[in-house]
Amino acid sequence: GAVVSQHPSWVICKSGTSVKIECRSLDFQATTMFWYRQFPKQSLMLMATSNEGSKATYEQGVEKDKFLINHASLTLSTLTVTSAHPEDSSFYICSARETSGRGDEQFFGPGTRLTVL
Amino acid sequence: GENVEQHPSTLSVQEGDSAVIKCTYSDSASNYFPWYKQELGKRPQLIIDIRSNVGEKKDQRIAVTLNKTAKHFSLHITETQPEDSAVYFCAASRDSSASKIIFGSGTRLSIRP
Protein backbone atom coordinates (compact mmCIF):
# COMPACT_ATOMS: atom_id res chain seq x y z
CA GLY A 1 0.00 0.00 0.00
CA ALA A 2 0.85 3.66 -0.17
CA VAL A 3 3.17 5.21 2.41
CA VAL A 4 2.70 8.38 4.41
CA SER A 5 5.52 9.71 6.54
CA GLN A 6 5.52 12.27 9.32
CA HIS A 7 8.29 14.29 10.84
CA PRO A 8 9.21 14.61 13.60
CA SER A 9 8.01 11.48 15.36
CA TRP A 10 8.14 13.28 18.67
CA VAL A 11 8.86 16.79 19.85
CA ILE A 12 9.14 18.53 23.19
CA CYS A 13 8.82 22.28 23.29
CA LYS A 14 8.39 25.11 25.72
CA SER A 15 5.07 26.81 26.22
CA GLY A 16 4.62 29.73 23.86
CA THR A 17 6.78 28.38 21.05
CA SER A 18 5.61 27.11 17.67
CA VAL A 19 6.05 23.62 16.32
CA LYS A 20 5.83 22.48 12.71
CA ILE A 21 4.87 18.93 11.76
CA GLU A 22 5.38 17.64 8.23
CA CYS A 23 3.28 15.02 6.49
CA ARG A 24 4.47 13.52 3.21
CA SER A 25 2.95 11.04 0.82
CA LEU A 26 5.96 9.11 -0.42
CA ASP A 27 4.71 7.15 -3.40
CA PHE A 28 1.52 8.85 -4.45
CA GLN A 29 0.09 12.29 -4.92
CA ALA A 30 -2.45 13.55 -2.45
CA THR A 31 -4.66 16.49 -3.34
CA THR A 32 -6.22 16.15 0.07
CA MET A 33 -4.63 15.32 3.40
CA PHE A 34 -6.22 15.15 6.81
CA TRP A 35 -4.95 16.11 10.23
CA TYR A 36 -6.14 14.34 13.35
CA ARG A 37 -5.43 14.79 17.03
CA GLN A 38 -5.64 11.97 19.52
CA PHE A 39 -5.56 12.44 23.27
CA PRO A 40 -4.71 9.46 25.53
CA LYS A 41 -7.38 6.77 25.50
CA GLN A 42 -9.53 8.74 23.09
CA SER A 43 -10.45 8.49 19.45
CA LEU A 44 -8.93 10.28 16.51
CA MET A 45 -10.56 13.67 16.17
CA LEU A 46 -10.42 15.27 12.77
CA MET A 47 -8.94 18.76 13.02
CA ALA A 48 -8.86 19.87 9.42
CA THR A 49 -8.81 18.87 5.81
CA SER A 50 -5.76 20.13 3.96
CA ASN A 51 -6.28 20.97 0.30
CA GLU A 52 -3.37 21.40 -2.11
CA GLY A 53 -3.20 24.93 -3.39
CA SER A 54 -6.08 26.26 -1.34
CA LYS A 55 -7.12 26.97 2.22
CA ALA A 56 -7.65 24.20 4.68
CA THR A 57 -11.11 23.34 5.94
CA TYR A 58 -11.24 23.29 9.72
CA GLU A 59 -13.63 21.30 11.86
CA GLN A 60 -15.87 23.09 14.29
CA GLY A 61 -14.03 24.15 17.41
CA VAL A 62 -10.54 24.03 15.89
CA GLU A 63 -8.81 27.40 15.85
CA LYS A 64 -7.44 28.03 12.40
CA ASP A 65 -5.13 30.79 13.62
CA LYS A 66 -3.58 28.44 16.14
CA PHE A 67 -3.24 25.40 13.90
CA LEU A 68 -1.82 26.65 10.63
CA ILE A 69 -1.99 24.25 7.72
CA ASN A 70 -0.09 24.60 4.49
CA HIS A 71 -0.45 22.17 1.59
CA ALA A 72 2.02 23.56 -0.89
CA SER A 73 2.50 20.49 -3.04
CA LEU A 74 0.80 17.22 -3.90
CA THR A 75 3.08 15.34 -1.52
CA LEU A 76 3.51 17.65 1.47
CA SER A 77 1.23 19.16 4.06
CA THR A 78 2.44 20.91 7.20
CA LEU A 79 0.71 21.63 10.47
CA THR A 80 2.12 24.40 12.64
CA VAL A 81 0.97 24.61 16.23
CA THR A 82 1.47 28.26 17.12
CA SER A 83 2.04 29.50 20.65
CA ALA A 84 1.78 25.97 21.96
CA HIS A 85 0.49 25.37 25.47
CA PRO A 86 0.46 22.24 27.65
CA GLU A 87 -3.14 21.48 26.65
CA ASP A 88 -1.93 21.13 23.04
CA SER A 89 0.14 18.12 24.07
CA SER A 90 -1.25 15.25 22.05
CA PHE A 91 -0.61 12.69 19.33
CA TYR A 92 -1.02 14.31 15.93
CA ILE A 93 -1.62 12.03 12.96
CA CYS A 94 -1.95 12.94 9.31
CA SER A 95 -3.48 10.86 6.58
CA ALA A 96 -4.09 10.92 2.86
CA ARG A 97 -6.42 9.19 0.48
CA GLU A 98 -4.83 8.42 -2.85
CA THR A 99 -5.69 10.91 -5.57
CA SER A 100 -5.59 8.40 -8.39
CA GLY A 101 -8.80 6.89 -7.16
CA ARG A 102 -7.42 3.37 -7.02
CA GLY A 103 -9.31 2.87 -3.86
CA ASP A 104 -10.85 4.59 -0.91
CA GLU A 105 -8.28 3.49 1.61
CA GLN A 106 -6.84 6.16 3.82
CA PHE A 107 -3.15 5.90 4.60
CA PHE A 108 -1.95 7.19 7.95
CA GLY A 109 1.35 8.67 8.94
CA PRO A 110 3.09 7.22 12.00
CA GLY A 111 2.07 10.18 14.14
CA THR A 112 3.88 12.92 16.01
CA ARG A 113 3.80 13.04 19.78
CA LEU A 114 3.89 16.64 20.93
CA THR A 115 4.71 17.48 24.53
CA VAL A 116 4.49 21.11 25.58
CA LEU A 117 6.20 21.93 28.85
CA GLY B 1 -22.76 17.14 11.56
CA GLU B 2 -21.62 13.64 10.82
CA ASN B 3 -21.38 11.31 13.77
CA VAL B 4 -20.30 7.73 14.33
CA GLU B 5 -21.23 5.95 17.54
CA GLN B 6 -19.41 2.83 18.68
CA HIS B 7 -20.19 0.25 21.35
CA PRO B 8 -18.97 -1.17 23.61
CA SER B 9 -16.13 1.02 24.82
CA THR B 10 -14.39 -1.98 26.40
CA LEU B 11 -14.76 -5.66 25.66
CA SER B 12 -13.12 -8.62 27.33
CA VAL B 13 -13.48 -12.08 25.82
CA GLN B 14 -11.99 -15.47 26.48
CA GLU B 15 -9.36 -16.57 24.01
CA GLY B 16 -11.03 -18.56 21.28
CA ASP B 17 -14.40 -16.87 21.70
CA SER B 18 -15.88 -14.30 19.34
CA ALA B 19 -15.93 -10.55 19.73
CA VAL B 20 -18.50 -8.20 18.21
CA ILE B 21 -18.26 -4.43 17.98
CA LYS B 22 -21.15 -2.34 16.72
CA CYS B 23 -21.35 1.10 15.14
CA THR B 24 -24.01 3.43 13.84
CA TYR B 25 -23.57 6.44 11.59
CA SER B 26 -25.61 9.53 10.92
CA ASP B 27 -24.68 10.66 7.40
CA SER B 28 -26.91 8.74 5.01
CA ALA B 29 -24.53 9.62 2.16
CA SER B 30 -21.73 7.59 3.75
CA ASN B 31 -20.81 4.61 1.63
CA TYR B 32 -17.38 3.55 2.82
CA PHE B 33 -16.89 1.93 6.23
CA PRO B 34 -13.38 1.00 7.32
CA TRP B 35 -12.31 -0.65 10.56
CA TYR B 36 -8.97 0.10 12.16
CA LYS B 37 -6.86 -1.59 14.80
CA GLN B 38 -4.59 0.63 16.82
CA GLU B 39 -1.88 -0.49 19.18
CA LEU B 40 -0.50 1.85 21.80
CA GLY B 41 1.47 4.71 20.31
CA LYS B 42 1.06 3.45 16.76
CA ARG B 43 -0.89 4.59 13.75
CA PRO B 44 -4.27 2.99 13.00
CA GLN B 45 -4.04 -0.04 10.75
CA LEU B 46 -6.85 -0.88 8.35
CA ILE B 47 -8.06 -4.40 9.04
CA ILE B 48 -11.14 -4.56 6.84
CA ASP B 49 -13.50 -2.25 5.02
CA ILE B 50 -16.87 -2.48 3.37
CA ARG B 51 -18.72 -0.40 0.84
CA SER B 52 -22.41 0.23 0.73
CA ASN B 53 -23.06 -2.01 -2.24
CA VAL B 54 -22.10 -5.01 -0.13
CA GLY B 55 -23.87 -6.34 2.96
CA GLU B 56 -21.10 -8.52 4.33
CA LYS B 57 -17.42 -9.07 3.84
CA LYS B 58 -15.11 -11.63 5.38
CA ASP B 59 -11.35 -11.96 5.63
CA GLN B 60 -10.22 -15.05 7.53
CA ARG B 61 -11.27 -14.53 11.17
CA ILE B 62 -12.62 -11.03 10.59
CA ALA B 63 -15.98 -10.15 9.12
CA VAL B 64 -17.96 -6.96 8.76
CA THR B 65 -21.68 -6.57 8.17
CA LEU B 66 -23.53 -3.50 6.98
CA ASN B 67 -27.20 -2.60 7.26
CA LYS B 68 -27.50 0.58 5.25
CA THR B 69 -31.18 1.00 5.96
CA ALA B 70 -30.58 1.03 9.69
CA LYS B 71 -27.20 2.76 9.34
CA HIS B 72 -25.55 0.01 11.38
CA PHE B 73 -22.34 -1.85 10.76
CA SER B 74 -20.52 -4.38 12.88
CA LEU B 75 -17.14 -6.05 13.22
CA HIS B 76 -16.95 -9.73 14.10
CA ILE B 77 -13.74 -11.41 15.18
CA THR B 78 -13.89 -15.17 15.57
CA GLU B 79 -11.46 -17.52 17.33
CA THR B 80 -9.87 -14.60 19.14
CA GLN B 81 -6.18 -14.71 19.93
CA PRO B 82 -4.03 -12.72 22.38
CA GLU B 83 -2.63 -10.63 19.53
CA ASP B 84 -6.14 -9.37 18.81
CA SER B 85 -5.91 -7.28 21.98
CA ALA B 86 -5.90 -3.63 20.87
CA VAL B 87 -8.19 -0.66 20.37
CA TYR B 88 -10.54 -0.96 17.42
CA PHE B 89 -12.16 1.98 15.64
CA CYS B 90 -14.99 1.99 13.17
CA ALA B 91 -15.28 4.85 10.73
CA ALA B 92 -17.57 6.16 8.02
CA SER B 93 -16.98 8.24 4.95
CA ARG B 94 -18.24 9.18 1.55
CA ASP B 95 -16.52 7.49 -1.32
CA SER B 96 -14.01 9.96 -2.66
CA SER B 97 -10.40 10.81 -2.04
CA ALA B 98 -11.39 14.24 -0.77
CA SER B 99 -13.94 13.01 1.76
CA LYS B 100 -13.10 13.05 5.42
CA ILE B 101 -13.36 9.93 7.51
CA ILE B 102 -15.16 10.21 10.83
CA PHE B 103 -14.09 7.81 13.57
CA GLY B 104 -16.10 6.11 16.25
CA SER B 105 -15.03 6.44 19.86
CA GLY B 106 -13.13 3.15 19.92
CA THR B 107 -13.39 -0.23 21.64
CA ARG B 108 -10.63 -1.55 23.83
CA LEU B 109 -10.60 -5.30 23.25
CA SER B 110 -8.85 -7.55 25.73
CA ILE B 111 -8.40 -11.27 25.14
CA ARG B 112 -8.22 -13.33 28.32
CA PRO B 113 -5.91 -16.35 28.10
PDB file of C-alpha atoms in Angstrom:
ATOM      1  CA  GLY A   1       0.000   0.000   0.000  1.00  0.00           C
ATOM      2  CA  ALA A   2       0.847   3.656  -0.168  1.00  0.00           C
ATOM      3  CA  VAL A   3       3.171   5.207   2.405  1.00  0.00           C
ATOM      4  CA  VAL A   4       2.698   8.377   4.413  1.00  0.00           C
ATOM      5  CA  SER A   5       5.519   9.708   6.539  1.00  0.00           C
ATOM      6  CA  GLN A   6       5.522  12.266   9.324  1.00  0.00           C
ATOM      7  CA  HIS A   7       8.293  14.288  10.840  1.00  0.00           C
ATOM      8  CA  PRO A   8       9.212  14.614  13.596  1.00  0.00           C
ATOM      9  CA  SER A   9       8.013  11.484  15.356  1.00  0.00           C
ATOM     10  CA  TRP A  10       8.139  13.275  18.672  1.00  0.00           C
ATOM     11  CA  VAL A  11       8.860  16.790  19.847  1.00  0.00           C
ATOM     12  CA  ILE A  12       9.137  18.527  23.189  1.00  0.00           C
ATOM     13  CA  CYS A  13       8.821  22.282  23.286  1.00  0.00           C
ATOM     14  CA  LYS A  14       8.392  25.113  25.719  1.00  0.00           C
ATOM     15  CA  SER A  15       5.069  26.812  26.223  1.00  0.00           C
ATOM     16  CA  GLY A  16       4.616  29.727  23.857  1.00  0.00           C
ATOM     17  CA  THR A  17       6.778  28.378  21.053  1.00  0.00           C
ATOM     18  CA  SER A  18       5.613  27.108  17.669  1.00  0.00           C
ATOM     19  CA  VAL A  19       6.047  23.624  16.320  1.00  0.00           C
ATOM     20  CA  LYS A  20       5.830  22.475  12.707  1.00  0.00           C
ATOM     21  CA  ILE A  21       4.874  18.929  11.762  1.00  0.00           C
ATOM     22  CA  GLU A  22       5.378  17.639   8.228  1.00  0.00           C
ATOM     23  CA  CYS A  23       3.282  15.023   6.487  1.00  0.00           C
ATOM     24  CA  ARG A  24       4.467  13.517   3.212  1.00  0.00           C
ATOM     25  CA  SER A  25       2.947  11.042   0.818  1.00  0.00           C
ATOM     26  CA  LEU A  26       5.964   9.107  -0.423  1.00  0.00           C
ATOM     27  CA  ASP A  27       4.708   7.153  -3.404  1.00  0.00           C
ATOM     28  CA  PHE A  28       1.516   8.846  -4.453  1.00  0.00           C
ATOM     29  CA  GLN A  29       0.086  12.289  -4.923  1.00  0.00           C
ATOM     30  CA  ALA A  30      -2.448  13.555  -2.450  1.00  0.00           C
ATOM     31  CA  THR A  31      -4.655  16.492  -3.336  1.00  0.00           C
ATOM     32  CA  THR A  32      -6.220  16.153   0.071  1.00  0.00           C
ATOM     33  CA  MET A  33      -4.633  15.323   3.403  1.00  0.00           C
ATOM     34  CA  PHE A  34      -6.225  15.146   6.810  1.00  0.00           C
ATOM     35  CA  TRP A  35      -4.945  16.110  10.229  1.00  0.00           C
ATOM     36  CA  TYR A  36      -6.136  14.340  13.347  1.00  0.00           C
ATOM     37  CA  ARG A  37      -5.426  14.790  17.025  1.00  0.00           C
ATOM     38  CA  GLN A  38      -5.643  11.969  19.519  1.00  0.00           C
ATOM     39  CA  PHE A  39      -5.563  12.445  23.274  1.00  0.00           C
ATOM     40  CA  PRO A  40      -4.711   9.462  25.528  1.00  0.00           C
ATOM     41  CA  LYS A  41      -7.382   6.773  25.498  1.00  0.00           C
ATOM     42  CA  GLN A  42      -9.532   8.738  23.090  1.00  0.00           C
ATOM     43  CA  SER A  43     -10.445   8.487  19.451  1.00  0.00           C
ATOM     44  CA  LEU A  44      -8.926  10.283  16.512  1.00  0.00           C
ATOM     45  CA  MET A  45     -10.563  13.668  16.174  1.00  0.00           C
ATOM     46  CA  LEU A  46     -10.415  15.274  12.770  1.00  0.00           C
ATOM     47  CA  MET A  47      -8.935  18.758  13.022  1.00  0.00           C
ATOM     48  CA  ALA A  48      -8.864  19.871   9.425  1.00  0.00           C
ATOM     49  CA  THR A  49      -8.805  18.873   5.812  1.00  0.00           C
ATOM     50  CA  SER A  50      -5.760  20.135   3.959  1.00  0.00           C
ATOM     51  CA  ASN A  51      -6.283  20.975   0.296  1.00  0.00           C
ATOM     52  CA  GLU A  52      -3.371  21.398  -2.106  1.00  0.00           C
ATOM     53  CA  GLY A  53      -3.196  24.931  -3.389  1.00  0.00           C
ATOM     54  CA  SER A  54      -6.082  26.256  -1.336  1.00  0.00           C
ATOM     55  CA  LYS A  55      -7.123  26.973   2.222  1.00  0.00           C
ATOM     56  CA  ALA A  56      -7.650  24.195   4.682  1.00  0.00           C
ATOM     57  CA  THR A  57     -11.108  23.344   5.943  1.00  0.00           C
ATOM     58  CA  TYR A  58     -11.238  23.290   9.716  1.00  0.00           C
ATOM     59  CA  GLU A  59     -13.626  21.304  11.864  1.00  0.00           C
ATOM     60  CA  GLN A  60     -15.865  23.088  14.291  1.00  0.00           C
ATOM     61  CA  GLY A  61     -14.028  24.151  17.408  1.00  0.00           C
ATOM     62  CA  VAL A  62     -10.544  24.030  15.893  1.00  0.00           C
ATOM     63  CA  GLU A  63      -8.807  27.404  15.854  1.00  0.00           C
ATOM     64  CA  LYS A  64      -7.441  28.031  12.396  1.00  0.00           C
ATOM     65  CA  ASP A  65      -5.129  30.791  13.622  1.00  0.00           C
ATOM     66  CA  LYS A  66      -3.575  28.439  16.138  1.00  0.00           C
ATOM     67  CA  PHE A  67      -3.240  25.400  13.905  1.00  0.00           C
ATOM     68  CA  LEU A  68      -1.820  26.646  10.633  1.00  0.00           C
ATOM     69  CA  ILE A  69      -1.990  24.254   7.723  1.00  0.00           C
ATOM     70  CA  ASN A  70      -0.095  24.598   4.488  1.00  0.00           C
ATOM     71  CA  HIS A  71      -0.445  22.166   1.591  1.00  0.00           C
ATOM     72  CA  ALA A  72       2.023  23.558  -0.887  1.00  0.00           C
ATOM     73  CA  SER A  73       2.501  20.485  -3.043  1.00  0.00           C
ATOM     74  CA  LEU A  74       0.797  17.220  -3.904  1.00  0.00           C
ATOM     75  CA  THR A  75       3.079  15.339  -1.517  1.00  0.00           C
ATOM     76  CA  LEU A  76       3.511  17.653   1.469  1.00  0.00           C
ATOM     77  CA  SER A  77       1.230  19.158   4.064  1.00  0.00           C
ATOM     78  CA  THR A  78       2.436  20.909   7.200  1.00  0.00           C
ATOM     79  CA  LEU A  79       0.709  21.631  10.473  1.00  0.00           C
ATOM     80  CA  THR A  80       2.125  24.398  12.642  1.00  0.00           C
ATOM     81  CA  VAL A  81       0.973  24.613  16.226  1.00  0.00           C
ATOM     82  CA  THR A  82       1.475  28.257  17.117  1.00  0.00           C
ATOM     83  CA  SER A  83       2.041  29.497  20.651  1.00  0.00           C
ATOM     84  CA  ALA A  84       1.777  25.972  21.958  1.00  0.00           C
ATOM     85  CA  HIS A  85       0.490  25.368  25.473  1.00  0.00           C
ATOM     86  CA  PRO A  86       0.460  22.238  27.646  1.00  0.00           C
ATOM     87  CA  GLU A  87      -3.135  21.485  26.648  1.00  0.00           C
ATOM     88  CA  ASP A  88      -1.926  21.132  23.041  1.00  0.00           C
ATOM     89  CA  SER A  89       0.140  18.120  24.074  1.00  0.00           C
ATOM     90  CA  SER A  90      -1.252  15.254  22.051  1.00  0.00           C
ATOM     91  CA  PHE A  91      -0.615  12.689  19.333  1.00  0.00           C
ATOM     92  CA  TYR A  92      -1.015  14.315  15.925  1.00  0.00           C
ATOM     93  CA  ILE A  93      -1.624  12.035  12.960  1.00  0.00           C
ATOM     94  CA  CYS A  94      -1.949  12.935   9.314  1.00  0.00           C
ATOM     95  CA  SER A  95      -3.481  10.858   6.581  1.00  0.00           C
ATOM     96  CA  ALA A  96      -4.094  10.921   2.865  1.00  0.00           C
ATOM     97  CA  ARG A  97      -6.419   9.194   0.478  1.00  0.00           C
ATOM     98  CA  GLU A  98      -4.825   8.419  -2.850  1.00  0.00           C
ATOM     99  CA  THR A  99      -5.689  10.909  -5.568  1.00  0.00           C
ATOM    100  CA  SER A 100      -5.595   8.397  -8.394  1.00  0.00           C
ATOM    101  CA  GLY A 101      -8.798   6.885  -7.158  1.00  0.00           C
ATOM    102  CA  ARG A 102      -7.424   3.369  -7.018  1.00  0.00           C
ATOM    103  CA  GLY A 103      -9.310   2.874  -3.861  1.00  0.00           C
ATOM    104  CA  ASP A 104     -10.852   4.592  -0.906  1.00  0.00           C
ATOM    105  CA  GLU A 105      -8.282   3.494   1.608  1.00  0.00           C
ATOM    106  CA  GLN A 106      -6.841   6.159   3.819  1.00  0.00           C
ATOM    107  CA  PHE A 107      -3.148   5.901   4.602  1.00  0.00           C
ATOM    108  CA  PHE A 108      -1.948   7.187   7.951  1.00  0.00           C
ATOM    109  CA  GLY A 109       1.345   8.673   8.942  1.00  0.00           C
ATOM    110  CA  PRO A 110       3.088   7.224  11.997  1.00  0.00           C
ATOM    111  CA  GLY A 111       2.069  10.179  14.145  1.00  0.00           C
ATOM    112  CA  THR A 112       3.878  12.921  16.014  1.00  0.00           C
ATOM    113  CA  ARG A 113       3.800  13.040  19.780  1.00  0.00           C
ATOM    114  CA  LEU A 114       3.887  16.639  20.932  1.00  0.00           C
ATOM    115  CA  THR A 115       4.708  17.484  24.529  1.00  0.00           C
ATOM    116  CA  VAL A 116       4.489  21.106  25.578  1.00  0.00           C
ATOM    117  CA  LEU A 117       6.204  21.935  28.848  1.00  0.00           C
TER     118      LEU A 117
ATOM    119  CA  GLY B   1     -22.764  17.142  11.560  1.00  0.00           C
ATOM    120  CA  GLU B   2     -21.615  13.641  10.823  1.00  0.00           C
ATOM    121  CA  ASN B   3     -21.377  11.311  13.775  1.00  0.00           C
ATOM    122  CA  VAL B   4     -20.303   7.726  14.330  1.00  0.00           C
ATOM    123  CA  GLU B   5     -21.227   5.948  17.543  1.00  0.00           C
ATOM    124  CA  GLN B   6     -19.415   2.829  18.678  1.00  0.00           C
ATOM    125  CA  HIS B   7     -20.192   0.249  21.347  1.00  0.00           C
ATOM    126  CA  PRO B   8     -18.969  -1.167  23.614  1.00  0.00           C
ATOM    127  CA  SER B   9     -16.128   1.022  24.819  1.00  0.00           C
ATOM    128  CA  THR B  10     -14.395  -1.978  26.402  1.00  0.00           C
ATOM    129  CA  LEU B  11     -14.757  -5.656  25.664  1.00  0.00           C
ATOM    130  CA  SER B  12     -13.119  -8.619  27.332  1.00  0.00           C
ATOM    131  CA  VAL B  13     -13.485 -12.076  25.824  1.00  0.00           C
ATOM    132  CA  GLN B  14     -11.986 -15.469  26.481  1.00  0.00           C
ATOM    133  CA  GLU B  15      -9.361 -16.568  24.013  1.00  0.00           C
ATOM    134  CA  GLY B  16     -11.034 -18.559  21.278  1.00  0.00           C
ATOM    135  CA  ASP B  17     -14.396 -16.868  21.700  1.00  0.00           C
ATOM    136  CA  SER B  18     -15.876 -14.304  19.337  1.00  0.00           C
ATOM    137  CA  ALA B  19     -15.933 -10.546  19.726  1.00  0.00           C
ATOM    138  CA  VAL B  20     -18.502  -8.200  18.210  1.00  0.00           C
ATOM    139  CA  ILE B  21     -18.256  -4.427  17.983  1.00  0.00           C
ATOM    140  CA  LYS B  22     -21.153  -2.342  16.718  1.00  0.00           C
ATOM    141  CA  CYS B  23     -21.354   1.103  15.140  1.00  0.00           C
ATOM    142  CA  THR B  24     -24.008   3.429  13.837  1.00  0.00           C
ATOM    143  CA  TYR B  25     -23.568   6.442  11.592  1.00  0.00           C
ATOM    144  CA  SER B  26     -25.613   9.531  10.919  1.00  0.00           C
ATOM    145  CA  ASP B  27     -24.678  10.656   7.400  1.00  0.00           C
ATOM    146  CA  SER B  28     -26.907   8.745   5.007  1.00  0.00           C
ATOM    147  CA  ALA B  29     -24.528   9.618   2.157  1.00  0.00           C
ATOM    148  CA  SER B  30     -21.732   7.590   3.745  1.00  0.00           C
ATOM    149  CA  ASN B  31     -20.810   4.614   1.630  1.00  0.00           C
ATOM    150  CA  TYR B  32     -17.382   3.546   2.816  1.00  0.00           C
ATOM    151  CA  PHE B  33     -16.892   1.934   6.234  1.00  0.00           C
ATOM    152  CA  PRO B  34     -13.376   1.003   7.321  1.00  0.00           C
ATOM    153  CA  TRP B  35     -12.308  -0.651  10.558  1.00  0.00           C
ATOM    154  CA  TYR B  36      -8.971   0.104  12.161  1.00  0.00           C
ATOM    155  CA  LYS B  37      -6.860  -1.594  14.798  1.00  0.00           C
ATOM    156  CA  GLN B  38      -4.590   0.633  16.818  1.00  0.00           C
ATOM    157  CA  GLU B  39      -1.884  -0.486  19.183  1.00  0.00           C
ATOM    158  CA  LEU B  40      -0.495   1.850  21.802  1.00  0.00           C
ATOM    159  CA  GLY B  41       1.471   4.707  20.307  1.00  0.00           C
ATOM    160  CA  LYS B  42       1.058   3.448  16.762  1.00  0.00           C
ATOM    161  CA  ARG B  43      -0.892   4.591  13.752  1.00  0.00           C
ATOM    162  CA  PRO B  44      -4.275   2.993  13.003  1.00  0.00           C
ATOM    163  CA  GLN B  45      -4.043  -0.040  10.752  1.00  0.00           C
ATOM    164  CA  LEU B  46      -6.852  -0.875   8.351  1.00  0.00           C
ATOM    165  CA  ILE B  47      -8.059  -4.398   9.038  1.00  0.00           C
ATOM    166  CA  ILE B  48     -11.140  -4.561   6.835  1.00  0.00           C
ATOM    167  CA  ASP B  49     -13.499  -2.254   5.025  1.00  0.00           C
ATOM    168  CA  ILE B  50     -16.873  -2.480   3.373  1.00  0.00           C
ATOM    169  CA  ARG B  51     -18.718  -0.400   0.836  1.00  0.00           C
ATOM    170  CA  SER B  52     -22.412   0.232   0.730  1.00  0.00           C
ATOM    171  CA  ASN B  53     -23.063  -2.007  -2.244  1.00  0.00           C
ATOM    172  CA  VAL B  54     -22.098  -5.015  -0.135  1.00  0.00           C
ATOM    173  CA  GLY B  55     -23.868  -6.337   2.962  1.00  0.00           C
ATOM    174  CA  GLU B  56     -21.104  -8.519   4.327  1.00  0.00           C
ATOM    175  CA  LYS B  57     -17.416  -9.070   3.838  1.00  0.00           C
ATOM    176  CA  LYS B  58     -15.111 -11.630   5.382  1.00  0.00           C
ATOM    177  CA  ASP B  59     -11.351 -11.958   5.625  1.00  0.00           C
ATOM    178  CA  GLN B  60     -10.222 -15.047   7.527  1.00  0.00           C
ATOM    179  CA  ARG B  61     -11.268 -14.525  11.172  1.00  0.00           C
ATOM    180  CA  ILE B  62     -12.621 -11.029  10.593  1.00  0.00           C
ATOM    181  CA  ALA B  63     -15.983 -10.145   9.117  1.00  0.00           C
ATOM    182  CA  VAL B  64     -17.957  -6.961   8.764  1.00  0.00           C
ATOM    183  CA  THR B  65     -21.677  -6.574   8.166  1.00  0.00           C
ATOM    184  CA  LEU B  66     -23.527  -3.497   6.977  1.00  0.00           C
ATOM    185  CA  ASN B  67     -27.197  -2.596   7.263  1.00  0.00           C
ATOM    186  CA  LYS B  68     -27.496   0.578   5.245  1.00  0.00           C
ATOM    187  CA  THR B  69     -31.184   1.000   5.955  1.00  0.00           C
ATOM    188  CA  ALA B  70     -30.582   1.034   9.686  1.00  0.00           C
ATOM    189  CA  LYS B  71     -27.199   2.763   9.336  1.00  0.00           C
ATOM    190  CA  HIS B  72     -25.549   0.006  11.380  1.00  0.00           C
ATOM    191  CA  PHE B  73     -22.337  -1.846  10.760  1.00  0.00           C
ATOM    192  CA  SER B  74     -20.518  -4.381  12.877  1.00  0.00           C
ATOM    193  CA  LEU B  75     -17.144  -6.052  13.218  1.00  0.00           C
ATOM    194  CA  HIS B  76     -16.951  -9.729  14.097  1.00  0.00           C
ATOM    195  CA  ILE B  77     -13.736 -11.410  15.177  1.00  0.00           C
ATOM    196  CA  THR B  78     -13.890 -15.172  15.570  1.00  0.00           C
ATOM    197  CA  GLU B  79     -11.464 -17.518  17.334  1.00  0.00           C
ATOM    198  CA  THR B  80      -9.875 -14.595  19.136  1.00  0.00           C
ATOM    199  CA  GLN B  81      -6.183 -14.707  19.927  1.00  0.00           C
ATOM    200  CA  PRO B  82      -4.025 -12.722  22.376  1.00  0.00           C
ATOM    201  CA  GLU B  83      -2.633 -10.630  19.529  1.00  0.00           C
ATOM    202  CA  ASP B  84      -6.135  -9.372  18.811  1.00  0.00           C
ATOM    203  CA  SER B  85      -5.910  -7.275  21.980  1.00  0.00           C
ATOM    204  CA  ALA B  86      -5.899  -3.633  20.869  1.00  0.00           C
ATOM    205  CA  VAL B  87      -8.193  -0.658  20.365  1.00  0.00           C
ATOM    206  CA  TYR B  88     -10.538  -0.957  17.417  1.00  0.00           C
ATOM    207  CA  PHE B  89     -12.155   1.976  15.639  1.00  0.00           C
ATOM    208  CA  CYS B  90     -14.992   1.988  13.168  1.00  0.00           C
ATOM    209  CA  ALA B  91     -15.281   4.854  10.725  1.00  0.00           C
ATOM    210  CA  ALA B  92     -17.568   6.163   8.024  1.00  0.00           C
ATOM    211  CA  SER B  93     -16.980   8.244   4.955  1.00  0.00           C
ATOM    212  CA  ARG B  94     -18.243   9.182   1.549  1.00  0.00           C
ATOM    213  CA  ASP B  95     -16.525   7.489  -1.316  1.00  0.00           C
ATOM    214  CA  SER B  96     -14.010   9.957  -2.661  1.00  0.00           C
ATOM    215  CA  SER B  97     -10.397  10.807  -2.045  1.00  0.00           C
ATOM    216  CA  ALA B  98     -11.388  14.236  -0.771  1.00  0.00           C
ATOM    217  CA  SER B  99     -13.937  13.008   1.758  1.00  0.00           C
ATOM    218  CA  LYS B 100     -13.098  13.046   5.417  1.00  0.00           C
ATOM    219  CA  ILE B 101     -13.358   9.928   7.511  1.00  0.00           C
ATOM    220  CA  ILE B 102     -15.156  10.211  10.825  1.00  0.00           C
ATOM    221  CA  PHE B 103     -14.091   7.814  13.567  1.00  0.00           C
ATOM    222  CA  GLY B 104     -16.098   6.106  16.254  1.00  0.00           C
ATOM    223  CA  SER B 105     -15.025   6.435  19.856  1.00  0.00           C
ATOM    224  CA  GLY B 106     -13.131   3.154  19.916  1.00  0.00           C
ATOM    225  CA  THR B 107     -13.392  -0.227  21.635  1.00  0.00           C
ATOM    226  CA  ARG B 108     -10.626  -1.550  23.830  1.00  0.00           C
ATOM    227  CA  LEU B 109     -10.599  -5.295  23.245  1.00  0.00           C
ATOM    228  CA  SER B 110      -8.851  -7.554  25.733  1.00  0.00           C
ATOM    229  CA  ILE B 111      -8.403 -11.267  25.140  1.00  0.00           C
ATOM    230  CA  ARG B 112      -8.220 -13.330  28.320  1.00  0.00           C
ATOM    231  CA  PRO B 113      -5.909 -16.355  28.104  1.00  0.00           C
TER     232      PRO B 113
END
